[in-house]
Coordinates of C-alpha atoms in Angstrom, one line a residue:
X10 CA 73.0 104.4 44.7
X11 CA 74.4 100.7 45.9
X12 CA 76.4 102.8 47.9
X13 CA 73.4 103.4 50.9
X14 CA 73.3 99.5 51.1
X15 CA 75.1 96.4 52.7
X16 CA 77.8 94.8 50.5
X17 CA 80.5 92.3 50.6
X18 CA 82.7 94.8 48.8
X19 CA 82.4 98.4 47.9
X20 CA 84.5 100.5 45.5
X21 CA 86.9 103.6 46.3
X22 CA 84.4 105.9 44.9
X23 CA 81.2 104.3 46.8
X24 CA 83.5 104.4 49.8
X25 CA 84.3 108.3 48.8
X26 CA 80.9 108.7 48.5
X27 CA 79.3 107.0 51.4
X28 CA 81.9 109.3 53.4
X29 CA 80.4 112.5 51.6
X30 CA 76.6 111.6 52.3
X31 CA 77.6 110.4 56.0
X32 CA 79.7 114.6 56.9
X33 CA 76.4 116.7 55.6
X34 CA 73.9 114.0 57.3
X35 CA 75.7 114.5 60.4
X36 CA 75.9 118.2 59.8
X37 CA 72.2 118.5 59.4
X38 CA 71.7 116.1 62.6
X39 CA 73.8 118.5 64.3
X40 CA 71.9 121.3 63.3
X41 CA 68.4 120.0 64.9
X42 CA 70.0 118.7 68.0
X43 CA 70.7 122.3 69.0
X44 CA 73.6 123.5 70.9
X45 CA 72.4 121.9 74.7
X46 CA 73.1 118.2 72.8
X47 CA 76.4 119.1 71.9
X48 CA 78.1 121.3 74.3
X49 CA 81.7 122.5 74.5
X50 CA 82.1 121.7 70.6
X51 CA 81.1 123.5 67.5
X52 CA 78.4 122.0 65.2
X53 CA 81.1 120.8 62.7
X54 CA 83.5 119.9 65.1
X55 CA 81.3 117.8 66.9
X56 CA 80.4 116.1 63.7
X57 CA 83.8 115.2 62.6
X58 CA 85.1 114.1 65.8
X59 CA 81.8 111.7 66.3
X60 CA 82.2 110.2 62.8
X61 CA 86.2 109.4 62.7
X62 CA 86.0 108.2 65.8
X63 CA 83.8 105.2 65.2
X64 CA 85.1 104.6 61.6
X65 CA 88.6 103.9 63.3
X66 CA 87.5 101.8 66.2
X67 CA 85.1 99.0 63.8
X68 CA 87.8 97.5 61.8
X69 CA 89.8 97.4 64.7
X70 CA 87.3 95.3 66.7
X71 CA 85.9 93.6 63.8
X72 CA 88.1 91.0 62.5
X73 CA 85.8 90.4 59.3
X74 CA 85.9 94.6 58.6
X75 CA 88.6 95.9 56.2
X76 CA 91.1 98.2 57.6
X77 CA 90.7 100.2 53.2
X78 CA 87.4 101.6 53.4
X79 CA 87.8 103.5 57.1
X80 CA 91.1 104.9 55.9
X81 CA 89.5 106.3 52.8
X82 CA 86.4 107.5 55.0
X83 CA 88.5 109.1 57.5
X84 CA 90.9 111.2 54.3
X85 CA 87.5 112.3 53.0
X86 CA 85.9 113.3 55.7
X87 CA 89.3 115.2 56.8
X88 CA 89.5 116.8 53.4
X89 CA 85.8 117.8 53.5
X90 CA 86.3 119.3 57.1
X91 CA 89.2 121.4 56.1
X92 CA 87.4 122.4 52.8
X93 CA 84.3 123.3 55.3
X94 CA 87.0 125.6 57.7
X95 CA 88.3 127.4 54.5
X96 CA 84.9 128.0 53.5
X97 CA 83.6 129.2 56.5
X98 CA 86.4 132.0 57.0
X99 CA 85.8 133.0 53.0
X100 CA 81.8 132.7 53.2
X101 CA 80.2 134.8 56.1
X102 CA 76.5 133.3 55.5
X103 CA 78.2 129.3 55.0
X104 CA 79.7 130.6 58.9
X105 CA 75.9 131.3 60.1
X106 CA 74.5 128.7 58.3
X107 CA 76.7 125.6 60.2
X108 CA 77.9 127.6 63.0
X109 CA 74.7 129.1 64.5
X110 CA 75.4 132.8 66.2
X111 CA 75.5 133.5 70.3
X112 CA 71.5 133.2 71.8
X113 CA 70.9 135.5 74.3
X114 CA 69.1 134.3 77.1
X115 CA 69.2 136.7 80.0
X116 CA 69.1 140.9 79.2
X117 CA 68.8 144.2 81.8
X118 CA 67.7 141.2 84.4
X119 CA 64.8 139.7 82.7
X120 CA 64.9 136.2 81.0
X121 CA 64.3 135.8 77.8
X122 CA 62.1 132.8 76.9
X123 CA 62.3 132.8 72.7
X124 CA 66.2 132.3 73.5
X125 CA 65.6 129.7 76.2
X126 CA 63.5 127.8 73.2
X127 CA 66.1 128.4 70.0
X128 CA 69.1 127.3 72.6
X129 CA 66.9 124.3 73.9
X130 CA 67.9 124.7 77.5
X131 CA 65.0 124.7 80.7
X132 CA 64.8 127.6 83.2
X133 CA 66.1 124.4 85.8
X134 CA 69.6 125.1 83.4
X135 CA 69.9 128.5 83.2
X136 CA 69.6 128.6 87.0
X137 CA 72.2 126.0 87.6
X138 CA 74.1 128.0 85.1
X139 CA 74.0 131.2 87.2
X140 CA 74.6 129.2 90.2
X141 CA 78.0 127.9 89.2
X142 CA 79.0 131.7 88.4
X143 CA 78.2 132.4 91.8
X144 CA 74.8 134.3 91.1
X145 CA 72.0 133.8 93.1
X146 CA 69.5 136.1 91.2
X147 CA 68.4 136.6 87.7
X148 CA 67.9 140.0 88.4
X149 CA 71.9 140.9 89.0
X150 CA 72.3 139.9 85.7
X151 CA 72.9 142.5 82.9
X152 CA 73.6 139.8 79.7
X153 CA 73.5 135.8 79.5
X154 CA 74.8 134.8 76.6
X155 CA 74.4 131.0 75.2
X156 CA 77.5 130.3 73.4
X157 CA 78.0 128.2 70.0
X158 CA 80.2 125.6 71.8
X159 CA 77.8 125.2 74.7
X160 CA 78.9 127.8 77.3
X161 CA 77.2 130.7 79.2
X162 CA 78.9 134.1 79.6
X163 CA 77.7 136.2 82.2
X164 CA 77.8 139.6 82.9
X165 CA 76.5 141.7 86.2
X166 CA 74.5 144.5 86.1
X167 CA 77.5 146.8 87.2
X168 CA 76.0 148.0 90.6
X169 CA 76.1 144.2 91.7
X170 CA 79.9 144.0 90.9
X171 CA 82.3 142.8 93.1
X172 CA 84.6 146.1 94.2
X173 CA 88.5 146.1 92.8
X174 CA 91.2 148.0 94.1
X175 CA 91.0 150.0 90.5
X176 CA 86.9 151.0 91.7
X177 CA 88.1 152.9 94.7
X178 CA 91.6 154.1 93.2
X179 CA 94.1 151.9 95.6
X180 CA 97.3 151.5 94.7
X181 CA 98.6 147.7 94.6
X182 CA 101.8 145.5 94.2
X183 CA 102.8 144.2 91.1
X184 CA 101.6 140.4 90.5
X185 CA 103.8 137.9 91.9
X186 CA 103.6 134.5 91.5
X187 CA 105.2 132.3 94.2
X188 CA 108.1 129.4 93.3
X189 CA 108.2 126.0 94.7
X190 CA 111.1 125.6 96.9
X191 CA 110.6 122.3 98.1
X192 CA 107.8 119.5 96.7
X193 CA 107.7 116.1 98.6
X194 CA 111.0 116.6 100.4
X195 CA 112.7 117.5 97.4
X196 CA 114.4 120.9 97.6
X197 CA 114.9 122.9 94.1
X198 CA 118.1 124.5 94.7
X199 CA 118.1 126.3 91.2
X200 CA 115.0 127.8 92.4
X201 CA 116.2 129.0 95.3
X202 CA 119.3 130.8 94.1
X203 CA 117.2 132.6 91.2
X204 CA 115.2 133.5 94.6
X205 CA 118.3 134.6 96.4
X206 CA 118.4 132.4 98.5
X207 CA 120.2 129.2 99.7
X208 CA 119.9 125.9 101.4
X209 CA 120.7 127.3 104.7
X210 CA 118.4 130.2 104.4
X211 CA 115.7 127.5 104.3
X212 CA 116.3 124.6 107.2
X213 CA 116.8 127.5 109.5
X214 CA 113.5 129.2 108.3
X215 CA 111.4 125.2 108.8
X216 CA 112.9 125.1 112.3
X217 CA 112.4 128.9 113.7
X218 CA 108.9 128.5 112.1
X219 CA 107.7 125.6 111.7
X220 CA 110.1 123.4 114.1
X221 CA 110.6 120.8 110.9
X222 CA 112.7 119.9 108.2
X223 CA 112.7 119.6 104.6
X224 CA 112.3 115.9 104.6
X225 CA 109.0 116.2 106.6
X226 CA 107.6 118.9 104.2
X227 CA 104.9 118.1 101.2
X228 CA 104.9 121.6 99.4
X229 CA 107.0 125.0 100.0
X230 CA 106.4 128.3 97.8
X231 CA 108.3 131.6 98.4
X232 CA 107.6 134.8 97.2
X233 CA 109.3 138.1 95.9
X234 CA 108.6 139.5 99.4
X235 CA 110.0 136.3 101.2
X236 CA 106.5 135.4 102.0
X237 CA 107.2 131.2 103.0
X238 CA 104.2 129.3 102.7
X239 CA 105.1 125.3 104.2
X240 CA 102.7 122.7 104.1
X241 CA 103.5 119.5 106.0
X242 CA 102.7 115.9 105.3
X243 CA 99.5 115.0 107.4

């Protein structure tokens, strides 16, 4: 067990080892930390990408490090984290064991403190979460879900949803996303002919409307229905 301790040289297989010992350590740290501590990546993702990251960066600011032993690290802790993915799509409880399931935290408009707990997140949080999906009260809210990689989803309670032209059965145009015509005084023309149009078509268009031309304009989009949108240097 040499392997835990300082040395002036270590073997491939201490190295190999060391590397093994270091992935389920980090796993396990993971694990406690809770899902708040490591937001926007998975448990084992967030593991991995820690670990490599500093093996890399010490030999390379450490003229008295080996560049050997943070290569073999880095392939063994690669080949464990693909080993880990394999197992994980083969082995449904290995999945719930490293990556923890969805906590709900919010349900039918009532919070849900035991999930608030598990997901280690305050009441300060969840508020702030709501807030940045534009929801003022805890009540509009049918499910609050506290994602593996750190995220909320939210659903309304569906008498507090926004209306869409589908509620109240309105007929609507196709989607039609406008083209840039002209960006910092630059005219596309290859834009503008798969548009139908042409250069003339627009410097006549910037003076009857805008009394400018193309040299004075910052950003032009037209649509399907000719709909020119020109905003001008300032």
């Amino acid at each position: 067990m040499y392997f835990f301790q300082g040395q002036e040289m270590l073997t491939n297989l201490e190295w190999i080892l060391r590397a093994i010992v270091a992935f389920f350590f980090l796993l396990i740290v993971t694990k406690v930390l809770g899902q708040r501590a490591i937001s926007q990546l998975r448990p084992l993702d967030f593991a991995i990408a820690l670990v490599i990251g500093n093996i890399i960066a010490h030999p390379l600011s450490d003229e008295k490090l080996g560049l050997k032993g943070s290569i073999i690290t880095t392939i063994v802790l690669v080949v464990l984290y693909q080993c880990a993915i394999l197992i994980i799509l083969k082995l449904p409880w290995v999945r719930k064991l490293i990556t923890p399931p969805p906590i709900t935290i919010v349900q039918n408009g009532e919070i849900i403190y035991k999930g608030l707990k598990k997901a280690k997140i305050s009441i300060d949080v969840l508020l702030e979460e709501l807030r940045e999906e534009k929801i003022e009260d805890v009540k509009k809210v049918a499910l609050a879900i506290w994602e593996t990689d750190g995220k909320f989803s939210v659903f309304l309670d569906p008498k507090y949803e926004p209306l869409t032209p589908s509620s109240i059965q309105m007929k609507t145009q196709p989607f039609d996303f406008p083209k840039t015509i002209i960006k910092e005084g630059k005219l596309y023309t290859k834009v503008l002919t798969e548009m139908q149009k042409d250069e003339g078509w627009v410097v006549s268009s910037l003076e009857s409307l805008y009394k400018t031309e193309v040299k004075n304009v910052l950003l032009a989009t037209l649509d399907k229905q000719d709909n020119l949108k020109v905003f001008l240097y300032k």
